[in-house]
Short mmCIF file of C-alpha atoms in Angstrom, two decimals:
data_model
loop_
_atom_site.label_atom_id
_atom_site.label_comp_id
_atom_site.label_asym_id
_atom_site.label_seq_id
_atom_site.Cartn_x
_atom_site.Cartn_y
_atom_site.Cartn_z
CA MET M 17 -12.51 -17.24 8.31
CA LEU M 18 -12.36 -21.16 7.65
CA ILE M 19 -13.88 -21.49 4.12
CA THR M 20 -14.89 -25.08 3.33
CA HIS M 21 -14.51 -26.39 -0.36
CA ASP M 22 -18.32 -26.44 -0.71
CA THR M 23 -18.42 -22.82 0.00
CA ARG M 24 -15.73 -21.65 -1.72
CA CYS M 25 -17.19 -23.64 -5.12
CA ALA M 26 -20.59 -21.53 -4.01
CA LEU M 27 -18.52 -18.44 -3.66
CA ASP M 28 -17.00 -18.88 -7.01
CA THR M 29 -19.84 -20.08 -8.45
CA VAL M 30 -21.89 -16.79 -7.49
CA VAL M 31 -19.18 -14.79 -8.88
CA ASP M 32 -18.98 -15.87 -11.66
CA LEU M 33 -22.55 -15.72 -12.37
CA VAL M 34 -22.69 -12.13 -11.42
CA ASN M 35 -20.19 -11.59 -13.91
CA THR M 36 -21.86 -13.32 -17.01
CA ALA M 37 -24.72 -9.67 -16.78
CA PRO M 38 -23.05 -6.78 -19.34
CA GLU M 39 -21.93 -4.08 -17.94
CA GLU M 40 -23.07 -2.03 -20.57
CA ASP M 41 -26.55 -2.18 -22.35
CA ALA M 42 -24.55 -2.81 -25.67
CA ALA M 43 -22.46 -5.30 -24.10
CA PRO M 44 -23.05 -9.04 -24.82
CA ASP M 45 -24.75 -10.90 -22.04
CA GLY M 46 -22.37 -13.95 -20.91
CA LEU M 47 -25.51 -16.22 -20.32
CA PRO M 48 -26.98 -15.47 -24.07
CA ASP M 49 -28.82 -19.12 -24.33
CA VAL M 50 -29.80 -22.05 -22.44
CA ALA M 51 -26.63 -23.74 -24.17
CA ALA M 52 -24.56 -21.40 -21.86
CA LEU M 53 -26.57 -21.75 -19.36
CA GLU M 54 -25.64 -25.27 -19.33
CA SER M 55 -21.99 -24.81 -19.83
CA PHE M 56 -22.32 -22.61 -16.95
CA VAL M 57 -23.76 -25.60 -15.00
CA HIS M 58 -21.29 -27.98 -15.57
CA SER M 59 -18.22 -26.04 -16.06
CA HIS M 60 -19.00 -25.09 -11.91
CA GLN M 61 -20.02 -28.64 -11.30
CA VAL M 62 -23.30 -27.41 -9.96
CA SER M 63 -25.07 -31.03 -8.99
CA GLU M 64 -28.74 -32.62 -8.92
CA VAL M 65 -29.20 -29.89 -12.01
CA GLY M 66 -31.94 -31.48 -14.56
CA VAL M 67 -33.07 -30.13 -17.94
CA LEU M 68 -32.45 -26.38 -18.27
CA THR M 69 -35.23 -24.60 -20.13
CA GLU M 70 -35.93 -20.84 -21.23
CA PHE M 71 -37.51 -20.29 -18.28
CA ASP M 72 -34.71 -21.55 -16.07
CA LEU M 73 -32.32 -19.24 -18.07
CA SER M 74 -34.69 -16.58 -17.45
CA ALA M 75 -34.69 -17.33 -13.81
CA VAL M 76 -31.20 -17.20 -13.35
CA ARG M 77 -30.82 -14.09 -15.03
CA ARG M 78 -33.62 -12.38 -12.29
CA LEU M 79 -31.16 -14.19 -9.65
CA ARG M 80 -27.87 -12.81 -11.38
CA GLY M 81 -29.30 -9.40 -10.80
CA ARG M 82 -30.73 -10.24 -7.35
CA PHE M 83 -26.95 -11.19 -6.35
CA ALA M 84 -24.94 -8.31 -7.97
CA ALA M 85 -27.56 -6.56 -5.19
CA VAL M 86 -25.57 -8.02 -2.14
CA PHE M 87 -22.25 -7.36 -3.69
CA ALA M 88 -23.86 -3.73 -3.89
CA ALA M 89 -24.86 -3.60 -0.58
CA PRO M 90 -24.14 -0.42 1.26
CA ASP M 91 -23.50 -2.62 4.87
CA ALA M 92 -24.23 -5.73 6.70
CA HIS M 93 -27.91 -4.77 7.32
CA ALA M 94 -28.71 -4.56 3.91
CA ALA M 95 -26.96 -7.28 2.11
CA ALA M 96 -28.49 -9.63 5.14
CA LYS M 97 -31.59 -8.64 4.29
CA LEU M 98 -31.35 -9.52 0.43
CA ILE M 99 -29.59 -13.05 1.58
CA ASN M 100 -32.39 -13.80 3.90
CA GLU M 101 -34.93 -13.24 0.49
CA LEU M 102 -32.55 -14.96 -1.43
CA VAL M 103 -32.52 -18.10 0.29
CA ALA M 104 -36.41 -18.12 1.71
CA ALA M 105 -37.69 -17.73 -1.92
CA ALA M 106 -35.72 -20.76 -2.53
CA GLY M 107 -36.93 -22.92 0.24
CA THR M 108 -33.58 -24.52 1.68
CA THR M 109 -33.64 -27.73 3.12
CA PRO M 110 -30.26 -28.25 4.28
CA ARG M 111 -29.08 -31.99 3.87
CA LEU M 112 -25.80 -33.50 4.50
CA THR M 113 -24.52 -35.53 1.37
CA ASN M 114 -21.17 -37.14 -0.12
CA HIS M 115 -20.97 -37.08 -3.46
CA ASP M 116 -18.51 -37.38 -6.79
CA GLY M 117 -15.58 -38.00 -4.47
CA TYR M 118 -16.46 -35.08 -1.98
CA ASP M 119 -16.38 -36.17 1.95
CA TRP M 120 -19.26 -35.03 3.61
CA HIS M 121 -20.97 -31.65 2.75
CA VAL M 122 -23.91 -29.37 3.32
CA HIS M 123 -26.44 -28.93 0.34
CA TYR M 124 -29.41 -26.15 1.40
CA PHE M 125 -31.21 -26.78 -1.79
CA ALA M 126 -34.15 -28.88 -1.80
CA PRO M 127 -33.72 -32.19 -3.84
CA GLY M 128 -35.74 -31.82 -7.33
CA ALA M 129 -34.86 -28.21 -6.92
CA SER M 130 -34.75 -26.02 -10.17
CA ILE M 131 -31.32 -24.79 -11.06
CA THR M 132 -32.73 -20.96 -9.68
CA ASP M 133 -33.31 -22.45 -6.78
CA HIS M 134 -30.31 -24.37 -6.13
CA LEU M 135 -28.22 -21.59 -6.99
CA ALA M 136 -30.32 -18.91 -4.80
CA ALA M 137 -29.81 -21.30 -1.56
CA ASP M 138 -26.20 -22.77 -1.93
CA CYS M 139 -24.84 -19.23 -3.04
CA GLY M 140 -27.07 -17.14 -0.47
CA MET M 141 -26.01 -19.55 2.36
CA ALA M 142 -21.87 -19.00 0.78
CA LEU M 143 -22.44 -15.42 1.05
CA ALA M 144 -24.44 -15.61 4.45
CA PHE M 145 -21.74 -16.82 6.43
CA PHE M 146 -19.32 -13.68 5.36
CA VAL M 147 -22.54 -11.39 6.74
CA VAL M 148 -22.34 -13.63 10.07
CA ALA M 149 -18.98 -13.48 10.49
CA GLY M 150 -18.94 -9.67 10.23
CA GLU M 151 -16.95 -10.14 6.73
CA GLN M 152 -19.34 -8.20 4.73
CA GLU M 153 -17.06 -5.48 3.12
CA ARG M 154 -15.08 -8.93 1.45
CA LEU M 155 -17.81 -8.61 -1.34
CA ARG M 156 -16.38 -6.86 -3.76
CA ARG M 157 -16.56 -4.95 -7.03
CA CYS M 158 -13.44 -4.38 -9.11
CA GLU M 159 -11.98 -0.87 -8.86
CA ALA M 160 -10.30 -0.48 -12.20
CA PRO M 161 -12.93 2.34 -13.79
CA ASP M 162 -13.82 0.14 -16.80
CA CYS M 163 -14.56 -2.90 -14.92
CA ARG M 164 -16.89 -3.59 -12.20
CA HIS M 165 -16.38 -7.36 -11.86
CA ALA M 166 -17.72 -9.06 -8.65
CA PHE M 167 -15.38 -10.79 -6.54
CA VAL M 168 -14.82 -11.92 -3.08
CA ASP M 169 -11.57 -10.33 -1.37
CA LEU M 170 -10.01 -13.47 0.62
CA SER M 171 -6.72 -12.05 1.17
CA ARG M 172 -5.92 -12.06 4.63
CA ASN M 173 -5.60 -7.85 5.20
CA ARG M 174 -8.89 -7.36 3.23
CA SER M 175 -6.60 -5.29 0.97
CA ARG M 176 -7.56 -6.84 -2.45
CA ARG M 177 -8.70 -3.80 -4.90
CA TYR M 178 -8.95 -5.52 -8.38
CA CYS M 179 -11.22 -8.71 -9.73
CA ASP M 180 -7.81 -9.81 -10.87
CA SER M 181 -4.48 -7.73 -10.21
CA ARG M 182 -2.64 -9.77 -13.79
CA THR M 183 -5.16 -7.44 -15.71
CA CYS M 184 -6.92 -4.80 -13.95
CA GLY M 185 -4.46 -4.30 -11.44
CA ASN M 186 -1.78 -4.09 -13.44
CA ARG M 187 -3.33 -2.08 -16.38
CA LEU M 188 -3.95 0.69 -13.75
CA HIS M 189 -0.08 0.22 -12.26
CA VAL M 190 0.97 0.66 -15.74
CA ALA M 191 -1.02 3.80 -16.86
CA ALA M 192 0.17 5.31 -13.42
CA TYR M 193 3.42 4.39 -14.50
CA ARG M 194 3.20 5.89 -17.72
CA ALA M 195 1.48 9.20 -16.45
CA ARG M 196 4.56 9.68 -13.77
CA ARG M 197 7.51 9.44 -16.31
CA LYS M 198 5.09 11.41 -18.85
CA GLU M 199 4.83 14.42 -15.79
CA ALA M 200 8.84 13.70 -14.87
CA ALA M 201 9.76 14.48 -18.51
CA ASN M 202 7.33 17.63 -19.01
#
């Protein structure tokens, strides 16, 4: 599956956005205030964003939940329904652009769109490409019992199980190794 630079950026953005949600009720929100949203927008180089407000923060948090539902969708039909709703609500206006040193690529949000519509359009379309390609199962949640982070499995054989093999994957492998050693010692 060919993934263009802008699609990869949108995928990274949507995964990081979904992963800002608290995994438990007592956990802190990864987007606690407007300053955190501004930092998120800056770190993901989201272009054409105006001044952000509390209204934007609230709307992005709601959008985050809708994107999380796409990662939890049981099949392509359910994912497509959710993505269609996201993209339609954003009022997409595809247009070619080249900016900030990047060659021609497509923006799906309308000029002057809110941050929420911007993310819904661009990130929604990036997720749509996976459904169109028959690759919806690559939109996953980490299989580590204490982690439910979202990720996109870009491995060749669709075998990635953890959001980060160095943390979640390694932690589980070490725990399994220790359990085998303990069992062998008994």
